[in-house]
PDB file of C-alpha atoms in Angstrom:
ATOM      1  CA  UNK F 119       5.302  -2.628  29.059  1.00  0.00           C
ATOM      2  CA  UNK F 120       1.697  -2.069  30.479  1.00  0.00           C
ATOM      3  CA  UNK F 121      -0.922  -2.525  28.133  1.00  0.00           C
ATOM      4  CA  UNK F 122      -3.376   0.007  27.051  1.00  0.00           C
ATOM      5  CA  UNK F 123      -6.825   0.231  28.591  1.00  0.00           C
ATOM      6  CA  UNK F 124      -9.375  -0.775  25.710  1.00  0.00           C
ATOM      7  CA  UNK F 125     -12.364   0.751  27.423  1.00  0.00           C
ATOM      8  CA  UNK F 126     -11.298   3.913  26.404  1.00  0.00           C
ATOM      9  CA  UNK F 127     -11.548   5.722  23.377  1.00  0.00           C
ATOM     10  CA  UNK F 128      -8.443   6.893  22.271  1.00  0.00           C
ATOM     11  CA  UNK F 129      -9.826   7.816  18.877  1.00  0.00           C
ATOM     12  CA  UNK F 130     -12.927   8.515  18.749  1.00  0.00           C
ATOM     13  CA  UNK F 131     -15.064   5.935  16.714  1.00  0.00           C
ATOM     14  CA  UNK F 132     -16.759   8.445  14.833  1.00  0.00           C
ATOM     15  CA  UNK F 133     -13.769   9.692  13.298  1.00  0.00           C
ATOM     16  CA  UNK F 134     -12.540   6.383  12.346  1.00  0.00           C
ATOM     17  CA  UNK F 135     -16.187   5.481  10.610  1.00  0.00           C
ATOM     18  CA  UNK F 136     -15.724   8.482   8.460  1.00  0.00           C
ATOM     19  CA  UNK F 137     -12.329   7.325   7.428  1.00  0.00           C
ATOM     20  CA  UNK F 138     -13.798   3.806   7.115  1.00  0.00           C
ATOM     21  CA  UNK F 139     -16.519   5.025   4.736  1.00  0.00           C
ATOM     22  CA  UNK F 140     -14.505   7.461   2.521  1.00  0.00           C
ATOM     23  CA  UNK F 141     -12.177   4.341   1.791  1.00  0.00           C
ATOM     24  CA  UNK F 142     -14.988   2.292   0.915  1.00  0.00           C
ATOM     25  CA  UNK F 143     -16.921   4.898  -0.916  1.00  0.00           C
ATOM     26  CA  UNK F 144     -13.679   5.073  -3.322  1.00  0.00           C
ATOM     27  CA  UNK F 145     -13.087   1.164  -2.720  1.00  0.00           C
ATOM     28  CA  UNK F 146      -9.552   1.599  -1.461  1.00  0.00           C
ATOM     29  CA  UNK F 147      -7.893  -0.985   0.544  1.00  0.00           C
ATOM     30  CA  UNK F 148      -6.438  -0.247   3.418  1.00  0.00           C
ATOM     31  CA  UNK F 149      -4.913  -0.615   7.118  1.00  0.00           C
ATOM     32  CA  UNK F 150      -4.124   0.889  10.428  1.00  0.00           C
ATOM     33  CA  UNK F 151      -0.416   1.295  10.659  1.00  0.00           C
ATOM     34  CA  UNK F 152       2.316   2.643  13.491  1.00  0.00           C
ATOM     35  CA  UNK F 153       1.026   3.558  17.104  1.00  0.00           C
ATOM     36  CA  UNK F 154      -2.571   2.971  16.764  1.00  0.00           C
ATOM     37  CA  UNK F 155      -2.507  -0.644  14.751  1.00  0.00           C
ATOM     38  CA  UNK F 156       0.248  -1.330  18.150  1.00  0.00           C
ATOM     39  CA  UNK F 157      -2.952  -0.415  20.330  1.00  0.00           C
ATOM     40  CA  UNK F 158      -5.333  -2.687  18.638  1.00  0.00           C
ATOM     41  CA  UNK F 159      -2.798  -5.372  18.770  1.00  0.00           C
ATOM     42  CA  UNK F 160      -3.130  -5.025  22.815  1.00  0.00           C
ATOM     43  CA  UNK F 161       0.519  -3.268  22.719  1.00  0.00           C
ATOM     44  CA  UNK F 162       1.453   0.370  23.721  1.00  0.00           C
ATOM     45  CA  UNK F 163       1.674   2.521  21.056  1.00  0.00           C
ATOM     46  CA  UNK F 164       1.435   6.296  20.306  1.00  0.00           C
ATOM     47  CA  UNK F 165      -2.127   7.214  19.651  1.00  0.00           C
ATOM     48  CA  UNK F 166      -2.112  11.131  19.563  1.00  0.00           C
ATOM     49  CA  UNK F 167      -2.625  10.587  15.380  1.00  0.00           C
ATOM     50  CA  UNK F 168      -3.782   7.568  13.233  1.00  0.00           C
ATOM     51  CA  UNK F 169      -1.407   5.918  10.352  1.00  0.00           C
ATOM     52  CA  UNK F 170      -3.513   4.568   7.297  1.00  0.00           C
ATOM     53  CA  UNK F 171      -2.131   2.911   4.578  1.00  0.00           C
ATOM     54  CA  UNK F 172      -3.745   2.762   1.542  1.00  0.00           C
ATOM     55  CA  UNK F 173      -3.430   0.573  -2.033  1.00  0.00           C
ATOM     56  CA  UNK F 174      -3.547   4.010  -3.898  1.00  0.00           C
ATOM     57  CA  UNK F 175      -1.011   5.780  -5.377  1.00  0.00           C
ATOM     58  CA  UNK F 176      -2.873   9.257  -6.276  1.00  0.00           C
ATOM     59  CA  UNK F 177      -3.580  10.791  -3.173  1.00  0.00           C
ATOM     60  CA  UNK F 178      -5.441  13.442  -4.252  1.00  0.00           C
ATOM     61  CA  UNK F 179      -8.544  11.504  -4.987  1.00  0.00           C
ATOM     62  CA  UNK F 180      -9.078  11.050  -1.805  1.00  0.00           C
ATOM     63  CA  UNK F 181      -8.015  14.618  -1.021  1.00  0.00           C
ATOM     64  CA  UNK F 182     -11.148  15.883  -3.119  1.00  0.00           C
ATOM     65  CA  UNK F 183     -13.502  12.972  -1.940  1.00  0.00           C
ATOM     66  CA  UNK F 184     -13.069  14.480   1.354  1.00  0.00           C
ATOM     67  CA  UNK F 185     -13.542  17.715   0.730  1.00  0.00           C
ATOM     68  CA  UNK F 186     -16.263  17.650  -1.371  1.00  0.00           C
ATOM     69  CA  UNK F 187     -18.518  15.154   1.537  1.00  0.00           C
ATOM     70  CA  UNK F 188     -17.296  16.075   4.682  1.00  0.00           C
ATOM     71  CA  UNK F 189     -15.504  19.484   4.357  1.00  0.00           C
ATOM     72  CA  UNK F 190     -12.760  18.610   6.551  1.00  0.00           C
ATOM     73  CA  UNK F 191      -9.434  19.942   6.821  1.00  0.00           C
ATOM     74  CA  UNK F 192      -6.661  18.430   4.827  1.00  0.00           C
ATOM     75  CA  UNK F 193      -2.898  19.123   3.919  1.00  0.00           C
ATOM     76  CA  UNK F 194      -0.917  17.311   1.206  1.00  0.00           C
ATOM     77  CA  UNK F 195       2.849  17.084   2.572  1.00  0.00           C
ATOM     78  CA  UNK F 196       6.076  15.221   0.802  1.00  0.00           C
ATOM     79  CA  UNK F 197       9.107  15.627   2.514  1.00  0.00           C
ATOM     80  CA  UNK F 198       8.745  15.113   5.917  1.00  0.00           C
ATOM     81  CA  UNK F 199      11.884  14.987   8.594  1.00  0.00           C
ATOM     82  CA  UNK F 200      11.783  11.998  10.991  1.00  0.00           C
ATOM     83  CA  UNK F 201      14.997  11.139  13.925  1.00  0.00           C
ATOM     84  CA  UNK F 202      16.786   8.917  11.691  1.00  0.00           C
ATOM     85  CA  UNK F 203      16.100  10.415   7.732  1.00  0.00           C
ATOM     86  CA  UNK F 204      13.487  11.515   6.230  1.00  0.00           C
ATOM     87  CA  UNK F 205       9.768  10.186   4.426  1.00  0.00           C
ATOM     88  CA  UNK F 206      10.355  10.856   0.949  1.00  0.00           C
ATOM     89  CA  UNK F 207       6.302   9.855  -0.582  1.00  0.00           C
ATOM     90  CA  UNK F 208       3.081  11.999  -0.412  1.00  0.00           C
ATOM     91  CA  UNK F 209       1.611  11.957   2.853  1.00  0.00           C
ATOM     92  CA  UNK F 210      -1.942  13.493   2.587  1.00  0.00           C
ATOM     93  CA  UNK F 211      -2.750  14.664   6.069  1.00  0.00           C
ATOM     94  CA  UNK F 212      -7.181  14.703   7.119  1.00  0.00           C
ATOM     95  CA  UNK F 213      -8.762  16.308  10.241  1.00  0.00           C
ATOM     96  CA  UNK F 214     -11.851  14.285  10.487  1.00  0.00           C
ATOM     97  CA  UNK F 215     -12.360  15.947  13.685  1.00  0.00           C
ATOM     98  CA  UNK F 216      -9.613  16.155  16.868  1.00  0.00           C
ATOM     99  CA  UNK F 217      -7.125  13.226  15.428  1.00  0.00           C
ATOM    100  CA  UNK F 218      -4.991  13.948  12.509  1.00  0.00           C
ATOM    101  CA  UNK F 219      -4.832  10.651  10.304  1.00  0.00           C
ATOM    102  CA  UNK F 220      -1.553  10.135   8.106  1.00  0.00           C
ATOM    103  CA  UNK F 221      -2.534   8.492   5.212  1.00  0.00           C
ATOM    104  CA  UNK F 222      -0.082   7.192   3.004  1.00  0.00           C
ATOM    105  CA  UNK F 223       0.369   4.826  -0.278  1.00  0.00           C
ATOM    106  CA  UNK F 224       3.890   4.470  -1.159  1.00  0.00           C
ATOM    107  CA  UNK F 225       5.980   4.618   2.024  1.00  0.00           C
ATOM    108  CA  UNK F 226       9.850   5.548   1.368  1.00  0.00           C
ATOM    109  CA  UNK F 227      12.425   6.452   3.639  1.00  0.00           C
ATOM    110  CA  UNK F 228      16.373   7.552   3.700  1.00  0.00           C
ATOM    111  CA  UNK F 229      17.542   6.965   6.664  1.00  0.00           C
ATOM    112  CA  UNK F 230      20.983   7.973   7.463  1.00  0.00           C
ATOM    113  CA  UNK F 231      22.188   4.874   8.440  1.00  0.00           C
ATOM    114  CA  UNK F 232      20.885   2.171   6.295  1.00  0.00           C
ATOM    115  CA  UNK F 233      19.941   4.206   3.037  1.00  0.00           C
ATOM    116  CA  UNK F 234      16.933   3.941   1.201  1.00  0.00           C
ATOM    117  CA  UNK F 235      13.671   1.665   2.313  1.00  0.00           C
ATOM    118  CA  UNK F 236      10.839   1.196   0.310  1.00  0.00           C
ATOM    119  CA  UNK F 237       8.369  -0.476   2.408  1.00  0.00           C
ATOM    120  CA  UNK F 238       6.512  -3.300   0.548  1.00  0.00           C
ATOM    121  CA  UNK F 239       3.856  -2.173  -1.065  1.00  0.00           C
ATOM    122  CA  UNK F 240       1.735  -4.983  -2.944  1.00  0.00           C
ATOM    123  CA  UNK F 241      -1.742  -6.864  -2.792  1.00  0.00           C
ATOM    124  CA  UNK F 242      -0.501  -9.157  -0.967  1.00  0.00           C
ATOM    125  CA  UNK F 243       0.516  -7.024   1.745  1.00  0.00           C
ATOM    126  CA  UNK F 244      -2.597  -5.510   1.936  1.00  0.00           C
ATOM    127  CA  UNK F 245      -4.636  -9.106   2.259  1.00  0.00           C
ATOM    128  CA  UNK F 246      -2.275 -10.020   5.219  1.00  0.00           C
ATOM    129  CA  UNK F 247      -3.982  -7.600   7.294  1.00  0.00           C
ATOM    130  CA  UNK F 248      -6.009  -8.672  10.187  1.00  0.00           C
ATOM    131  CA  UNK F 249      -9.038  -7.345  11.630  1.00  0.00           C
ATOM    132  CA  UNK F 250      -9.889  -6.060  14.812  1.00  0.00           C
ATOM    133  CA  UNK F 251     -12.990  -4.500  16.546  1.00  0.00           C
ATOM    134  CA  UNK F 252     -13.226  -1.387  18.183  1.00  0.00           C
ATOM    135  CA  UNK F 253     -15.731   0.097  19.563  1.00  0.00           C
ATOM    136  CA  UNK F 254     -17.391  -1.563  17.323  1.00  0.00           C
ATOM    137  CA  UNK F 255     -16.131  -0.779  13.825  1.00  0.00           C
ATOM    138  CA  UNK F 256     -14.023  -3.374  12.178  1.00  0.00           C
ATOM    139  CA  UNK F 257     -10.958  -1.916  11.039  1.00  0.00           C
ATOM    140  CA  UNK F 258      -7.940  -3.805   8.896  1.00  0.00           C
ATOM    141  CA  UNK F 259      -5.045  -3.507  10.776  1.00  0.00           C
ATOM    142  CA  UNK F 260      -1.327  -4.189   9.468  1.00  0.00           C
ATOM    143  CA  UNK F 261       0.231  -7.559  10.271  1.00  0.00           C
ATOM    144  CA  UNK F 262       2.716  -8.039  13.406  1.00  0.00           C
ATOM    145  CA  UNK F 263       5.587  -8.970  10.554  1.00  0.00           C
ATOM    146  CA  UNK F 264       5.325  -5.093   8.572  1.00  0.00           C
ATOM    147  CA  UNK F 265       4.523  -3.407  11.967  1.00  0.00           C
ATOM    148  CA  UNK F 266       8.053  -4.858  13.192  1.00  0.00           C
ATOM    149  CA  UNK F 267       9.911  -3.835   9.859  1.00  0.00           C
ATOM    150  CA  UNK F 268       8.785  -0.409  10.433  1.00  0.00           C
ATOM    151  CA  UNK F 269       9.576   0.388  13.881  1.00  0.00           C
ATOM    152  CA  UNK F 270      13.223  -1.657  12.830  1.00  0.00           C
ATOM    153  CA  UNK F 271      13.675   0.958  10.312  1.00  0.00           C
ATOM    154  CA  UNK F 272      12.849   3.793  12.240  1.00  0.00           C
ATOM    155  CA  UNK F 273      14.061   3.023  16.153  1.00  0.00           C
ATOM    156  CA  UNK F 274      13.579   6.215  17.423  1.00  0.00           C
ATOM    157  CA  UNK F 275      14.974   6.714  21.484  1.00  0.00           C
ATOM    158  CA  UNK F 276      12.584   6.556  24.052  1.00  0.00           C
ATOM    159  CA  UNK F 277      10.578  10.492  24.200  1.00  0.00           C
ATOM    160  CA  UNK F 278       7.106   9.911  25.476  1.00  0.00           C
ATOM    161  CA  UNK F 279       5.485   6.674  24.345  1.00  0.00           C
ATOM    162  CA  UNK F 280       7.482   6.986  21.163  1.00  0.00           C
ATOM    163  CA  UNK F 281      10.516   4.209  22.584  1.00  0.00           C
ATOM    164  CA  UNK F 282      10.626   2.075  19.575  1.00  0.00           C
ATOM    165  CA  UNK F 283      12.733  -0.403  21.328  1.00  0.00           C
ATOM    166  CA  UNK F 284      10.331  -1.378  23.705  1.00  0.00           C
ATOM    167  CA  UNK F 285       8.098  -1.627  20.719  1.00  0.00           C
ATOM    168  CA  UNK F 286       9.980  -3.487  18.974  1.00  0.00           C
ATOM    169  CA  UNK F 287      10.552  -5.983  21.721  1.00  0.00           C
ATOM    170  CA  UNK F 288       6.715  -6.548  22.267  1.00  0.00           C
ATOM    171  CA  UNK F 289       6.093  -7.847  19.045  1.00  0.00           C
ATOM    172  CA  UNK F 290       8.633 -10.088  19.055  1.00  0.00           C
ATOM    173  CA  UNK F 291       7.096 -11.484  21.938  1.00  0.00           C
ATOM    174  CA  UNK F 292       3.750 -12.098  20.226  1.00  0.00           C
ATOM    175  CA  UNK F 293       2.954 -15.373  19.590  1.00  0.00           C
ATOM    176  CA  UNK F 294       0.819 -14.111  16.562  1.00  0.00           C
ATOM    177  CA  UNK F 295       4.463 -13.031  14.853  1.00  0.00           C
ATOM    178  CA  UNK F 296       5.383 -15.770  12.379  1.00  0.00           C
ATOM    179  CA  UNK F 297       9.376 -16.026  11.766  1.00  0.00           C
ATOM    180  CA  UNK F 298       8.478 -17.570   8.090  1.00  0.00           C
ATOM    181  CA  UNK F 299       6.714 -14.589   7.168  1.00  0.00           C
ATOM    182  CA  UNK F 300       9.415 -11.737   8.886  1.00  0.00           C
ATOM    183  CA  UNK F 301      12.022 -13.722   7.077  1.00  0.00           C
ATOM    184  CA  UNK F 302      10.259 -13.226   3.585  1.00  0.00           C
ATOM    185  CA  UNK F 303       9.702 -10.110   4.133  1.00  0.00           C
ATOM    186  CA  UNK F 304      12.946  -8.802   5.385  1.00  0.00           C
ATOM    187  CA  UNK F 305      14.838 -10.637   2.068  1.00  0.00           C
ATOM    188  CA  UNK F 306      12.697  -8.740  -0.612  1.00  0.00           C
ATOM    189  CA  UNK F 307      14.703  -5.735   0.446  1.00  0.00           C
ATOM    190  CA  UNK F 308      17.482  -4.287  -0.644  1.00  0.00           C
ATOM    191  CA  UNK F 309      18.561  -3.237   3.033  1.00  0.00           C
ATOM    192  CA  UNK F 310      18.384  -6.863   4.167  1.00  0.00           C
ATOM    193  CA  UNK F 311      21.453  -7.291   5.893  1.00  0.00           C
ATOM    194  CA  UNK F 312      21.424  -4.208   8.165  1.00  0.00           C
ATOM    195  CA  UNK F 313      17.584  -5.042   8.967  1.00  0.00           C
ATOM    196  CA  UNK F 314      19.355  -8.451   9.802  1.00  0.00           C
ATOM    197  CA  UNK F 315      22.287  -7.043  11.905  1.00  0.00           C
ATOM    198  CA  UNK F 316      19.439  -5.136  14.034  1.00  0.00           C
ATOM    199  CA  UNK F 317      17.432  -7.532  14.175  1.00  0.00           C
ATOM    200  CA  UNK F 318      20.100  -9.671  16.052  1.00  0.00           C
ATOM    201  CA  UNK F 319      20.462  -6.947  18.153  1.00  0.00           C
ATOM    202  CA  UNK F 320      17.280  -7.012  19.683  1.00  0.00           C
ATOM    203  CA  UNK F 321      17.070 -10.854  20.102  1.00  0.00           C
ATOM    204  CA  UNK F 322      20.048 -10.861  22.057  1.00  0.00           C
ATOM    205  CA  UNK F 323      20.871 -11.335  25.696  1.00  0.00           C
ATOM    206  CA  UNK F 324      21.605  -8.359  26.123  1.00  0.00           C
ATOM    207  CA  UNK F 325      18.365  -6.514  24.786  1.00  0.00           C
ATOM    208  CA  UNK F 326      16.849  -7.030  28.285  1.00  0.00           C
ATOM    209  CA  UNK F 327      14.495  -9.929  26.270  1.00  0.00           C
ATOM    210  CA  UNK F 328      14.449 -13.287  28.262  1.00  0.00           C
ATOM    211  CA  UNK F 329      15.208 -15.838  25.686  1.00  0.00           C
ATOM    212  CA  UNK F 330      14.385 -18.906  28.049  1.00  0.00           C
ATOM    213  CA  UNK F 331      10.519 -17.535  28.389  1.00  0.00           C
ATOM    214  CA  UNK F 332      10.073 -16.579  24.562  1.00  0.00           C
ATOM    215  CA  UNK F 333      10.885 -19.786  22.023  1.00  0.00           C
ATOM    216  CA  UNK F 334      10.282 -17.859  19.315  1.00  0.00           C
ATOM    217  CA  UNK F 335      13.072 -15.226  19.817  1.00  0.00           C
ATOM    218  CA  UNK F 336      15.618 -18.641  20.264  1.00  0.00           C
ATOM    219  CA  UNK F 337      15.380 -19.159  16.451  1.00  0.00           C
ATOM    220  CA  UNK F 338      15.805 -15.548  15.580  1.00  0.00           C
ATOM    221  CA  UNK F 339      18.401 -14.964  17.444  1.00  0.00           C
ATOM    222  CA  UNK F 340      20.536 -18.003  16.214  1.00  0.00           C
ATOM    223  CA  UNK F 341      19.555 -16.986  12.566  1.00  0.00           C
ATOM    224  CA  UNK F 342      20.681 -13.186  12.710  1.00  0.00           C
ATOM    225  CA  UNK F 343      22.430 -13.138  15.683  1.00  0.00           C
ATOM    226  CA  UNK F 344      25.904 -13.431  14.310  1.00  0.00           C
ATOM    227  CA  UNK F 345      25.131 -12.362  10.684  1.00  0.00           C
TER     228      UNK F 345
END
């Protein structure tokens, strides 16, 4: 996978120092999620919108915040079809200018084969964030271990630069992705095994990773390989 040029702006910093300053203004934790936290990473990801999650469960404070400063366009959704299921939480939707950011509180999915996921959703998750510049403007972005469950859950097929696979595989090859920390994670849900089961899947010979050059992927595979 090539990496993504970081001289270029592929949101514009403006936008993301108005979302930067509503969030603070309302002091509302946050973090870069999906496609865009991928790019700051160094990774290919999808960067035609920007995830945000947030440690807020009403929405629609934000909603007016906006509104009432910046005037901007907005769009509350809930249900919201994705390949595998569907998003079942409030998304609130806010056109800062060209980019469309998704920003969400509560994330829960049914997908059709593993059932329900409710991501994790706690302080802590929120304080495992890192930071990274851009352009910049320090932004939280979501750590390597939540960015993984995600694109697990989801695994959409390859259309565009949305191959989740390929995803997928690049973070496991990060040397910044701690096994302790995927392993907690993965057992606080209810869907453990299945996330297990796939996870063995893509630390396997055959998922075109090359065990011998990536130590890391050795002890995940013999954990969940065979469970």
């Amino acid at each position: 996978m090539i990496a993504p040029d970081r001289t270029v702006e592929v949101i514009k910093k403006e936008e993301l120092v108005k979302l930067v300053e509503v969030l603070s203004a309302l002091d509302i934790p946050f973090y870069i999620h999906a496609g865009f936290a991928l790019h700051l990473y160094g990774m290919k990801g999808e960067t035609d919108d920007c995830d945000v999650r947030v440690r807020c469960e009403d929405l629609k404070q934000i909603d007016e915040y906006v509104q009432a400063h910046y005037g901007c366009r907005t769009n509350m959704c809930q249900v919201r079809k994705f390949e595998r299921g569907y998003y079942v939480n409030n998304c609130l939707q806010v056109w800062f200018g060209d980019t469309r950011f998704d920003i969400c509180g509560k994330m829960i999915t049914l997908c059709d084969d593993i059932g329900e996921v409710e991501f994790p959703f706690s302080d802590e998750v929120f304080q495992e964030a890192t930071t990274r510049e851009y352009f910049g403007v320090h932004l939280p972005v979501c750590s390597l271990e939540n960015l993984l469950l995600y694109y697990l859950v989801h695994r959409r097929a390859q259309d565009g630069s949305k191959d989740d696979a390929e995803k997928i595989r690049s973070i496991l090859k990060s040397d910044s992705l701690s096994f302790e920390k995927l392993t907690a994670l993965i057992q606080t849900l209810q869907c453990r095994e299945h996330l297990e089961n796939l996870l063995g899947q893509y630390t396997s010979t055959q998922a075109n990773v090359d065990l011998k050059t990536v130590p890391y992927l050795k002890q995940v595979h013999s954990q969940y390989a065979n469970a």
